[in-house]
Tab-separated table of C-alpha atoms and ligand atoms in Angstrom:
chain	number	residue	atom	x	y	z
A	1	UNK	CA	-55.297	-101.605	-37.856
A	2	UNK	CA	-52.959	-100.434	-39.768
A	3	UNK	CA	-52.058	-96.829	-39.677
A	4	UNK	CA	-52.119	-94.733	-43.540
A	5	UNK	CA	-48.882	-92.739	-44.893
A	6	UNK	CA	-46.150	-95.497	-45.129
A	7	UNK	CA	-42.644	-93.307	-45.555
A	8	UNK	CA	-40.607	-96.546	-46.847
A	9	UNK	CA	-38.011	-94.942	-48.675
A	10	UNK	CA	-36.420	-92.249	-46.469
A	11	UNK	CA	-34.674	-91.556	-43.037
A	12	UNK	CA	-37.423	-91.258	-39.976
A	13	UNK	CA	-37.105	-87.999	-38.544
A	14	UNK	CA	-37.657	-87.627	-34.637
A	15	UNK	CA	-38.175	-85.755	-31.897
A	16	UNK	CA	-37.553	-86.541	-28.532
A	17	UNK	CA	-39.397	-84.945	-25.253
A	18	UNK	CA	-38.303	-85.293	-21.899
A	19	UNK	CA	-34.505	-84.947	-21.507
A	20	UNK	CA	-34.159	-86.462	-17.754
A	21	UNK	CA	-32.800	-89.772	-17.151
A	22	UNK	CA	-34.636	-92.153	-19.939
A	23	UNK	CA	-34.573	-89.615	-22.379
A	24	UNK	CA	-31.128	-89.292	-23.810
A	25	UNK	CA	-31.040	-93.337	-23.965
A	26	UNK	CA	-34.101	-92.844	-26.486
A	27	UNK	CA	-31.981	-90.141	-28.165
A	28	UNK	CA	-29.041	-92.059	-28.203
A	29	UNK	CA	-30.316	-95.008	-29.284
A	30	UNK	CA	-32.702	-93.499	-32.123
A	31	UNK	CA	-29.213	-91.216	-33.190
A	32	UNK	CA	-27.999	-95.087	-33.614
A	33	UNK	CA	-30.683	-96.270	-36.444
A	34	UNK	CA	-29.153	-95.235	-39.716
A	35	UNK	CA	-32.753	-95.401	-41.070
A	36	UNK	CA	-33.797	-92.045	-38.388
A	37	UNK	CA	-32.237	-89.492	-36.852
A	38	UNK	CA	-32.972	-86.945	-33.939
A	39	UNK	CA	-34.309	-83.447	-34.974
A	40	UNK	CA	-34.775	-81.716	-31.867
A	41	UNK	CA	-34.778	-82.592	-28.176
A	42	UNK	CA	-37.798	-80.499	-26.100
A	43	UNK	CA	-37.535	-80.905	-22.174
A	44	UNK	CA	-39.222	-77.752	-20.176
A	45	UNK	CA	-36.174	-77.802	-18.260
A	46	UNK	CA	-34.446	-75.943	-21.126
A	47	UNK	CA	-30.398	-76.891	-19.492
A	48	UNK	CA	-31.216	-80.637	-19.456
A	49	UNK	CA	-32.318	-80.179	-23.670
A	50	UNK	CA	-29.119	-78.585	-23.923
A	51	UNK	CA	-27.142	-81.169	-22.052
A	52	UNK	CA	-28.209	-83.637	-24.081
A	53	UNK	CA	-27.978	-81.561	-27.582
A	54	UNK	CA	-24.286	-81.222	-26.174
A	55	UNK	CA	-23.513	-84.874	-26.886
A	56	UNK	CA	-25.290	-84.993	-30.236
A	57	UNK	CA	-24.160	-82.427	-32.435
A	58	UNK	CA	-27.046	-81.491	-35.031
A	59	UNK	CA	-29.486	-82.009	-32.409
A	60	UNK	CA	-31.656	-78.934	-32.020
A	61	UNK	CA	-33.141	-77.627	-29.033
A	62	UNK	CA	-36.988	-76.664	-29.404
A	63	UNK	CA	-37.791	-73.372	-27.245
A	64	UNK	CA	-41.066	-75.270	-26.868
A	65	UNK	CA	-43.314	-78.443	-27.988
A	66	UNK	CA	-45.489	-76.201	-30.859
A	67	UNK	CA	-41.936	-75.501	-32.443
A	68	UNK	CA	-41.463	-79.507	-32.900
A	69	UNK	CA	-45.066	-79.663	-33.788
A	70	UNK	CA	-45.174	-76.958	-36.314
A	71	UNK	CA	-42.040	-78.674	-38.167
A	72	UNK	CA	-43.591	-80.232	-41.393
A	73	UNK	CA	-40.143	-82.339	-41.185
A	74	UNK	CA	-40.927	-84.255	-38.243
A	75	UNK	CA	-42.412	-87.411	-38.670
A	76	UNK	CA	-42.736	-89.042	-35.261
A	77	UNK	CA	-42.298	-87.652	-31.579
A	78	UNK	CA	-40.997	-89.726	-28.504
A	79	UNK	CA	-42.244	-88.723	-25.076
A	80	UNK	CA	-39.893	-89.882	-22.043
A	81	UNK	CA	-41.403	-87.760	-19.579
A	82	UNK	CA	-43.752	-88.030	-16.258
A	83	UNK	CA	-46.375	-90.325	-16.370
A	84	UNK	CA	-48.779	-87.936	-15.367
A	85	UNK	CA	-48.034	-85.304	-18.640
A	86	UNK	CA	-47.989	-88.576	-21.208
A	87	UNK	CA	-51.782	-87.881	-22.052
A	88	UNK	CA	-51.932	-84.281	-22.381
A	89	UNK	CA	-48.014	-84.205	-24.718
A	90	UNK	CA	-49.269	-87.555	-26.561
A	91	UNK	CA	-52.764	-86.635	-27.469
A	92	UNK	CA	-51.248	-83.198	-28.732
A	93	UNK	CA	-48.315	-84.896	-30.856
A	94	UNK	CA	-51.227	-87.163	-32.592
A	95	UNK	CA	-53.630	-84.596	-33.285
A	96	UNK	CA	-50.456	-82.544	-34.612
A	97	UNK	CA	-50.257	-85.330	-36.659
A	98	UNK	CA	-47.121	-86.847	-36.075
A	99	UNK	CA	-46.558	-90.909	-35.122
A	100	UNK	CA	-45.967	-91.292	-31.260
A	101	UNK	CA	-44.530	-93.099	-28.838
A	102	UNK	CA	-44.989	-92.452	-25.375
A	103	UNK	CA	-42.941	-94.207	-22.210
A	104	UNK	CA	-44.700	-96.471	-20.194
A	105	UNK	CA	-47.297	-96.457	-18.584
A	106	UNK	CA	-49.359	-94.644	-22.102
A	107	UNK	CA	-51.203	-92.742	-19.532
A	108	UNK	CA	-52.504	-92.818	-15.890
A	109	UNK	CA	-56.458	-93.983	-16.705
A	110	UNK	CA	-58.002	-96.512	-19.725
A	111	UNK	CA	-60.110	-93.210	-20.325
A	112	UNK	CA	-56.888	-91.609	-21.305
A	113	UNK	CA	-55.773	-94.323	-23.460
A	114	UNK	CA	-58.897	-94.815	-25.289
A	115	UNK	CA	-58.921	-91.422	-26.514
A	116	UNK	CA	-55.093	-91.630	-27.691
A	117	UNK	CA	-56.023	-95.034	-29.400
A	118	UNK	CA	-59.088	-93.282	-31.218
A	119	UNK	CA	-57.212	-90.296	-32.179
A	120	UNK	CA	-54.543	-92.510	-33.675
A	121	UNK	CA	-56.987	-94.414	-35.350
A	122	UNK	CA	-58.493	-91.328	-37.150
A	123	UNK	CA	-55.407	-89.566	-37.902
A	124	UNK	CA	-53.884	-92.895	-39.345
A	125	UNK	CA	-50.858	-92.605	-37.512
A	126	UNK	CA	-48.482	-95.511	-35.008
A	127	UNK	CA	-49.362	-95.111	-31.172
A	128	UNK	CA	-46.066	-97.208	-29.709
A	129	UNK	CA	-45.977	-97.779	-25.581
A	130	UNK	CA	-42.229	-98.408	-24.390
A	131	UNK	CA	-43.258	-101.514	-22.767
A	132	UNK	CA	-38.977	-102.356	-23.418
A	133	UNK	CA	-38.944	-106.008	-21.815
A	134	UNK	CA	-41.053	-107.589	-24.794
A	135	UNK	CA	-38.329	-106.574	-27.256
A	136	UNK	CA	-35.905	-108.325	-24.460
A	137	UNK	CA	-34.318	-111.438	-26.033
A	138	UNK	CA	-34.750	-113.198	-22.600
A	139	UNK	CA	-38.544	-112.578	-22.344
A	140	UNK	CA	-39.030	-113.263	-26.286
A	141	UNK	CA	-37.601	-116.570	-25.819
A	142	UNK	CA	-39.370	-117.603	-22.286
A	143	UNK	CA	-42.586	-116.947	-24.354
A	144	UNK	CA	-41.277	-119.316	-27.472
A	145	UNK	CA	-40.703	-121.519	-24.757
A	146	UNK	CA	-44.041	-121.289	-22.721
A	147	UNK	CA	-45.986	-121.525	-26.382
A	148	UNK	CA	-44.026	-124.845	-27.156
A	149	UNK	CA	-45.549	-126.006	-23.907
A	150	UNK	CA	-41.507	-127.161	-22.760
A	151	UNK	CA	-42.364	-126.287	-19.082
A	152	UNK	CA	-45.778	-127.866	-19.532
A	153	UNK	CA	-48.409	-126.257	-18.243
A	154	UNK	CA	-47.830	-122.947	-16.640
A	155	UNK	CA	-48.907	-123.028	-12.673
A	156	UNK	CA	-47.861	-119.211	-11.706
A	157	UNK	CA	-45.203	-116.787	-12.104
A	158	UNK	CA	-43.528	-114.344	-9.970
A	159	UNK	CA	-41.511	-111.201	-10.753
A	160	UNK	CA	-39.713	-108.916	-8.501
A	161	UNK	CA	-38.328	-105.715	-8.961
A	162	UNK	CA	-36.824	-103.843	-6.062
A	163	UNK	CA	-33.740	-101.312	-5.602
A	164	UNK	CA	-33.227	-98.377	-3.950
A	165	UNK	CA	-33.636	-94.943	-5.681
A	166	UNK	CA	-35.750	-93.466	-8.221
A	167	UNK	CA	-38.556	-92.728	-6.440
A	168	UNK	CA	-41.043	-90.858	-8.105
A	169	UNK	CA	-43.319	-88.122	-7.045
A	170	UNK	CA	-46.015	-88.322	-9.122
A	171	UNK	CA	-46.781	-91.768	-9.363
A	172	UNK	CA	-46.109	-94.668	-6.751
A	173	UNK	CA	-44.169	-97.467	-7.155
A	174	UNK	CA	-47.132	-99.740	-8.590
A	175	UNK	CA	-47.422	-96.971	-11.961
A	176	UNK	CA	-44.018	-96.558	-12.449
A	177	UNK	CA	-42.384	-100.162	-11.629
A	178	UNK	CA	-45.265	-102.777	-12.360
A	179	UNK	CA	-46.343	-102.061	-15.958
A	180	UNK	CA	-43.118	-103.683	-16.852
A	181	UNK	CA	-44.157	-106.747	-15.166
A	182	UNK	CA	-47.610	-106.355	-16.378
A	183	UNK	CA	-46.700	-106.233	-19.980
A	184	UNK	CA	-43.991	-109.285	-19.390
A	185	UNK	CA	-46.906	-111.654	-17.783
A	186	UNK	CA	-49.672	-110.781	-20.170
A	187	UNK	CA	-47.177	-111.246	-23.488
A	188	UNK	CA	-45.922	-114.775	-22.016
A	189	UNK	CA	-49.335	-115.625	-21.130
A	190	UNK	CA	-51.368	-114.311	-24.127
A	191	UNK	CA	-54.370	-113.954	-21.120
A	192	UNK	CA	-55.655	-110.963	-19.765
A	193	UNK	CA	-55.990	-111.622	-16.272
A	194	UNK	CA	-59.635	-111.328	-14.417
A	195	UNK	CA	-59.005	-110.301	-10.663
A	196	UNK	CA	-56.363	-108.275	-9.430
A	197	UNK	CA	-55.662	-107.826	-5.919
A	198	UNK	CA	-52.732	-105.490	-4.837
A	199	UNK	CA	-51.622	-104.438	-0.841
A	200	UNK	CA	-49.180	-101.314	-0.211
A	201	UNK	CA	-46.965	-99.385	2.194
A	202	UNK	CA	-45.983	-96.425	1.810
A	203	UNK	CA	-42.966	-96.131	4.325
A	204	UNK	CA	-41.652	-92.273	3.225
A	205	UNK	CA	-45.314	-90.840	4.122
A	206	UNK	CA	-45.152	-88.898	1.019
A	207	UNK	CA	-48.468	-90.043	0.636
A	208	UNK	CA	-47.896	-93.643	-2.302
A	209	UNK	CA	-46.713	-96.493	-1.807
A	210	UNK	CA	-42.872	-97.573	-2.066
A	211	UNK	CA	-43.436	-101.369	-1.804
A	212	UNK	CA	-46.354	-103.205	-3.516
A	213	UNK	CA	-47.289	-106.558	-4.060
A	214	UNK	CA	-50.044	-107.452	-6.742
A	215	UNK	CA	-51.279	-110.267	-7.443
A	216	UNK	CA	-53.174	-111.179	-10.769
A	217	UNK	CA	-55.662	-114.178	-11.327
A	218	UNK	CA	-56.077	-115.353	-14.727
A	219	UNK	CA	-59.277	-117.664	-15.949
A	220	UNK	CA	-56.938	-120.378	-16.723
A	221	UNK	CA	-56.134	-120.837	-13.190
A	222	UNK	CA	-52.507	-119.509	-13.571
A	223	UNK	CA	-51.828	-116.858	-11.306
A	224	UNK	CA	-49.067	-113.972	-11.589
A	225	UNK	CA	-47.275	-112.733	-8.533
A	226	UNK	CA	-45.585	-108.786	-8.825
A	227	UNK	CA	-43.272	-107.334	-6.239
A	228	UNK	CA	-41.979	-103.652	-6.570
A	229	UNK	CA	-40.417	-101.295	-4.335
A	230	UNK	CA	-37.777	-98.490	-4.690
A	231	UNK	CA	-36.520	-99.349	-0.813
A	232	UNK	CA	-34.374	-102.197	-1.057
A	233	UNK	CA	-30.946	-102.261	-1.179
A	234	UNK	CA	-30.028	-104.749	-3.801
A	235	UNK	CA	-30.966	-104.410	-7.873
A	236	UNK	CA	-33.024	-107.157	-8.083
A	237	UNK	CA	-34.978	-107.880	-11.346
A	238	UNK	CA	-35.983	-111.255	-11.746
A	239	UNK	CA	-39.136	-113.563	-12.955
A	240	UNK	CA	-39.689	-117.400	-12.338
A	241	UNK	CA	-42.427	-118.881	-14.295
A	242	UNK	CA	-43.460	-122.744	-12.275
A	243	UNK	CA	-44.719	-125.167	-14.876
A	244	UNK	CA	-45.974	-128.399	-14.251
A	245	UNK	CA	-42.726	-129.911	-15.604
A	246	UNK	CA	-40.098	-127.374	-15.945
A	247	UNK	CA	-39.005	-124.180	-13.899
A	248	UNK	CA	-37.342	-121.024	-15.774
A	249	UNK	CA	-36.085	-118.168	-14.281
A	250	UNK	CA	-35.452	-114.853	-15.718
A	251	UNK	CA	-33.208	-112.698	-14.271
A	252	UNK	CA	-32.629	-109.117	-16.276
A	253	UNK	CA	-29.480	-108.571	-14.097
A	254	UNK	CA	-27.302	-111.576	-14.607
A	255	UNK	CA	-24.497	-111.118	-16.972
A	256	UNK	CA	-24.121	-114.601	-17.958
A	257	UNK	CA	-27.342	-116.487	-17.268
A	258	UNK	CA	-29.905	-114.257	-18.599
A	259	UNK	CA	-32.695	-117.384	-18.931
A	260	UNK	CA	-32.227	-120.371	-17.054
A	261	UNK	CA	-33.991	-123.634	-17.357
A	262	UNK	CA	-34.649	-126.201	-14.078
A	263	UNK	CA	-35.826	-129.452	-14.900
A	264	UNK	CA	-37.101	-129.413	-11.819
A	265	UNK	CA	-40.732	-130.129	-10.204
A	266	UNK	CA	-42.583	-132.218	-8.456
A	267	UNK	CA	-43.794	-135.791	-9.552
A	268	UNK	CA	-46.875	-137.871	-8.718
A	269	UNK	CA	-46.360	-141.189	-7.625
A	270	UNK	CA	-49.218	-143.368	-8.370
A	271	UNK	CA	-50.707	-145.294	-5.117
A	272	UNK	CA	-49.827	-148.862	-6.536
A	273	UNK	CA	-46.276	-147.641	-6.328
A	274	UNK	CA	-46.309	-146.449	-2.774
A	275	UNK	CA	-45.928	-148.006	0.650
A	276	UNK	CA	-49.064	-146.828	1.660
A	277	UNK	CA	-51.034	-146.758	-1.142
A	278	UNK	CA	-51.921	-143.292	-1.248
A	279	UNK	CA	-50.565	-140.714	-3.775
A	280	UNK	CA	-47.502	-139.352	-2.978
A	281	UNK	CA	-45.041	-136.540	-4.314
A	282	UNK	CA	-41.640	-137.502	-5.555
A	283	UNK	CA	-38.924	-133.915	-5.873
A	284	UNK	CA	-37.112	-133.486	-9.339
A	285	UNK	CA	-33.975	-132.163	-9.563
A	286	UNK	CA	-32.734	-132.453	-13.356
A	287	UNK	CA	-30.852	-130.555	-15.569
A	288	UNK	CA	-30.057	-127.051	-15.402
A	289	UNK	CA	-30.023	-125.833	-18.945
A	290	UNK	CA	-28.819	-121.871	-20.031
A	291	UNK	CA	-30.131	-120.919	-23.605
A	292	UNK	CA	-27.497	-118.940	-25.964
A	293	UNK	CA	-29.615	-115.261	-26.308
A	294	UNK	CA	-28.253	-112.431	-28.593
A	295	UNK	CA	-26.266	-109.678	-27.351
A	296	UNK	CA	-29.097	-107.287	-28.522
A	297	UNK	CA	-30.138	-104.044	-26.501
A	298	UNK	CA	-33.931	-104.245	-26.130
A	299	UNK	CA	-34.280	-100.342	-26.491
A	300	UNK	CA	-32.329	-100.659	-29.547
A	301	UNK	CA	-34.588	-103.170	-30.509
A	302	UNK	CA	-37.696	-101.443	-29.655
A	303	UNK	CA	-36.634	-98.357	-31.520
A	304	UNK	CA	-36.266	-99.813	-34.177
A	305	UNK	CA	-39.751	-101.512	-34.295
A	306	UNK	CA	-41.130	-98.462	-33.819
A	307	UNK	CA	-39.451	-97.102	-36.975
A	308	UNK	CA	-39.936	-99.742	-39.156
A	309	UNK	CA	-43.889	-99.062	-37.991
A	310	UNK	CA	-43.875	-95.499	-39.051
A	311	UNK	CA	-41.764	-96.767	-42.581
A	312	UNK	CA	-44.273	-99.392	-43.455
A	313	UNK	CA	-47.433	-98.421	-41.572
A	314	UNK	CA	-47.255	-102.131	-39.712
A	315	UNK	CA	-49.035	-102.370	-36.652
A	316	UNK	CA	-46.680	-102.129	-33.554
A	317	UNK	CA	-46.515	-105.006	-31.340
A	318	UNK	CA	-46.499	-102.687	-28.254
A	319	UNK	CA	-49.461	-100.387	-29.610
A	320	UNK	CA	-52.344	-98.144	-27.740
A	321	UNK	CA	-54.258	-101.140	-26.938
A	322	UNK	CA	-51.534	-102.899	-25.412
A	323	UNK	CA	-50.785	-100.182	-23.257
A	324	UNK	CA	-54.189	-99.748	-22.717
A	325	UNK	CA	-54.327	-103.311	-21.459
A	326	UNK	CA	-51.388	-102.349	-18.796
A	327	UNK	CA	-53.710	-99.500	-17.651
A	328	UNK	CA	-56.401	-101.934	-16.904
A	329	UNK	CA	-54.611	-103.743	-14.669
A	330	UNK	CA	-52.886	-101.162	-13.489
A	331	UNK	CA	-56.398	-99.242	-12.831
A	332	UNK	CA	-58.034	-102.917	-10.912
A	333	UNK	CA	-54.520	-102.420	-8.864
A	334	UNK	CA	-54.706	-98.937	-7.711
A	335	UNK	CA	-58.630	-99.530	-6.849
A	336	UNK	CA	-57.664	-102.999	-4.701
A	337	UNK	CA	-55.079	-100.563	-2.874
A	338	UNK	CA	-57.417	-98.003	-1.933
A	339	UNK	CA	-59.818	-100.513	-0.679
A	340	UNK	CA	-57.302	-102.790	1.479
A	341	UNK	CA	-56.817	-105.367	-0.604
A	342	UNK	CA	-60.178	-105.697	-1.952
A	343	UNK	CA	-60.736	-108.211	-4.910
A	344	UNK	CA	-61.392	-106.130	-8.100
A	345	UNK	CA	-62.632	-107.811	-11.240
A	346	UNK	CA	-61.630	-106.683	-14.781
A	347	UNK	CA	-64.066	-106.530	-17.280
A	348	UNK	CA	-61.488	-107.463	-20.702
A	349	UNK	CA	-62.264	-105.228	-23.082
A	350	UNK	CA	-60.277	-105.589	-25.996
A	351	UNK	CA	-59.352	-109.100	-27.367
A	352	UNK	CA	-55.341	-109.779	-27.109
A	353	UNK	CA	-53.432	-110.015	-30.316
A	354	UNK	CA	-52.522	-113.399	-31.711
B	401	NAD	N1	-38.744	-98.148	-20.655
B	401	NAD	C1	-37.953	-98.089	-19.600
B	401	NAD	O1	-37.242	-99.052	-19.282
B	401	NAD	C2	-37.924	-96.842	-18.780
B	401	NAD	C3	-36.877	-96.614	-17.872
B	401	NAD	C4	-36.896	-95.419	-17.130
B	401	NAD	C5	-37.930	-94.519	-17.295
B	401	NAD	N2	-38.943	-94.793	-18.169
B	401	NAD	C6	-40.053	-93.861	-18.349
B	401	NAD	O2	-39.562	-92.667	-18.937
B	401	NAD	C7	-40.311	-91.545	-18.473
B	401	NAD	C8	-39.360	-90.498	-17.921
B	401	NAD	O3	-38.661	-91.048	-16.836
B	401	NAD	P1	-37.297	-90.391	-16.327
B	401	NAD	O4	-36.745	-91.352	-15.340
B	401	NAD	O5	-36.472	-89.954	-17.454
B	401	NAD	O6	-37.867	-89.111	-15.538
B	401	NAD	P2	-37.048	-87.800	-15.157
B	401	NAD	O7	-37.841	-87.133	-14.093
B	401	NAD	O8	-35.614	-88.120	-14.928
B	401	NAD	O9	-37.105	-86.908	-16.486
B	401	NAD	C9	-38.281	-86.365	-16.973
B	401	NAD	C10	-37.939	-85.110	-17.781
B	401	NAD	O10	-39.153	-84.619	-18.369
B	401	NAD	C11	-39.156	-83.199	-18.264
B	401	NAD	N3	-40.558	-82.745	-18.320
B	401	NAD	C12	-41.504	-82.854	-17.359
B	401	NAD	N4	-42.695	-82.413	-17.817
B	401	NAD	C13	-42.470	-82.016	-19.111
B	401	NAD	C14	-43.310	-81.466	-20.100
B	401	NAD	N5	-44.616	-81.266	-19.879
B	401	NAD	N6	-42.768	-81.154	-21.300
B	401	NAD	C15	-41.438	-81.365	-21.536
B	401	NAD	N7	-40.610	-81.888	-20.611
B	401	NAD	C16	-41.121	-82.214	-19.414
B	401	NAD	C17	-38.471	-82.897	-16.951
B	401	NAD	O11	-37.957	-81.584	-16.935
B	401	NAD	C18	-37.375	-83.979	-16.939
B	401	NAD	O12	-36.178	-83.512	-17.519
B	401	NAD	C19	-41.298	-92.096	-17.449
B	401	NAD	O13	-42.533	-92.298	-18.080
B	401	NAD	C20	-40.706	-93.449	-17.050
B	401	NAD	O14	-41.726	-94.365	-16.679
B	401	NAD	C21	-38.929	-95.919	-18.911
């Protein structure tokens, strides 16, 4: 679907809600695009709007969100605050009538996510999720890699991402850490997967989990692997994807070796060339191969998308029903948590884009 209203010609204006940490990066890297610019920054925390007004001189500061709404002038509205409040702010942006895009997760239930889908379907305007990693050069070129079939065929991947700090109170560590994971696996993949099962400890005792470990089961037989927790003491952001005849590993936190390829794996023998006639497994080790990637920042990048959406009314590649799709999962997860580890089956129910 495309939504109505293209504004080619002229400069995007924004707003921005939520002025905590992620916000001014949106801010900053919207104030960047010479084809938008930042109207007004909201945040209910009136200082932290000011703060960031402070660095961006012709920013305004909006007393509260009706004052963005009301402005005729503003064309789209980015929302960079709790998960919890990205339904309510979101579904009163669209019916306001202004193009949205809301930080990930889109919202904490597929309920909540339907309705913003069909109210941005009737009002004709672009429902973006800031699922950043698939406008990451890395992950755009594992997936060019994966669809070439170079690693032949995919056996399971496994992503971690741990540190210590930013722990959340309203959501645990499974809704604010795995969607990025979620989104990664599902875009490499092009499969939604069809049983989730997710364990979880919540060490504080502020009542969610701090460590998690999902793991998703896709028809094809490949299987995805998620670790997250906000109690470890090292940065550690990484994915390996296991092929039948190549390894890559992804890791967001290198400076130098963003992708790396292992022609590595494990090879049959055939019996007639054993001792003992039996089948037998012969280790790789080949080459270890580290693709050139642009220097590109993937917020940059996925501001811009969303831009050139609102300009041309094109369909964003990160849109409700991708988010949506997060939720899913997300939703299967939080259900196999309550119930120990439970098996939960997910019923797909929208098709995934081509
Ligand atoms: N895409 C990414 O890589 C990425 C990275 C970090 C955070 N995020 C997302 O960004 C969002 C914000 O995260 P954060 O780390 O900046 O959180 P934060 O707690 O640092 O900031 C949130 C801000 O929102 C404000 N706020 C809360 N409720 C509000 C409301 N109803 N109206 C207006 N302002 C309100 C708070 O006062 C605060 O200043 C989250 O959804 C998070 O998942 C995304």
């Amino acid at each position: 679907m495309d939504a109505g209203n293209p504004t080619t010609a002229r400069t995007i204006r924004v707003a921005v809600v939520g002025c905590g940490y992620w916000g001014p990066n949106l801010v900053r890297a919207f104030t960047e695009l010479p084809e938008a610019e930042v109207a007004w920054v909201y945040d209910r925390d009136m200082g932290r709007a000011r703060a960031v007004a402070r660095q961006f001189p012709g920013i305004r500061v909006a007393a509260g969100l009706e004052q963005v709404l009301q402005d005729s002038g503003v064309d789209a509205v980015a929302v960079a605050t709790p998960a919890h409040t990205h339904a309510a702010l979101a579904e009163a942006i669209l019916r306001a009538g202004k193009h949205t895009f809301v930080e990930k997760p889109l919202a904490l239930s597929s309920a909540d996510c339907r309705k913003l889908i069909e109210l941005a379907r009737s009002r004709q305007r672009i429902l973006m999720v800031g699922h950043t990693f698939l406008f990451n050069d890395a992950v755009i070129r594992l997936q060019e890699i994966i669809a070439r079939g170079e690693l032949g065929e995919v056996w399971y991947l496994h992503a971690r991402r741990l540190n210590l700090g930013q722990i959340r109170q309203d959501v645990n560590a499974l809704w604010n850490l795995a969607p990025h994971d979620i989104s990664i696996m599902l875009f490499l993949l092009g499969e939604f997967p069809e049983q989730v099962v997710a364990r979880g400890y919540d060490f504080l005792g502020q009542g969610m989990e701090d460590l998690v470990t999902l793991t998703l089961e896709f028809g094809s037989g490949k299987v995805g692997i998620i670790e997250v927790s906000w109690l470890s003491p090292n940065k550690v952001r990484d994915l390996t994807v296991v092929g039948s005849r190549k390894m890559a590993l992804y890791n967001d936190v290198s400076t130098d070796a963003r992708l790396v390829l292992y022609d590595r794996g494990v090879d049959n023998v055939p019996p007639e060339l054993t001792n003992f006639g039996e089948f037998q497994f012969r280790l790789r080790f080949g080459d270890v191969h580290i693709p050139h990637l642009p220097m590109r920042e993937p917020l940059r990048v996925e501001v811009q998308h969303f831009v050139e959406c609102v300009r041309t009314g094109k369909r964003p590649l990160t849109d409700g029903e991708n988010g949506l799709r997060v939720v899913e999962v997300l939703e299967a997860a939080q259900q196999s948590l309550a119930e120990n580890g439970a098996t939960i089956s997910l019923v797909r129910s929208v098709g995934l884009a081509a």
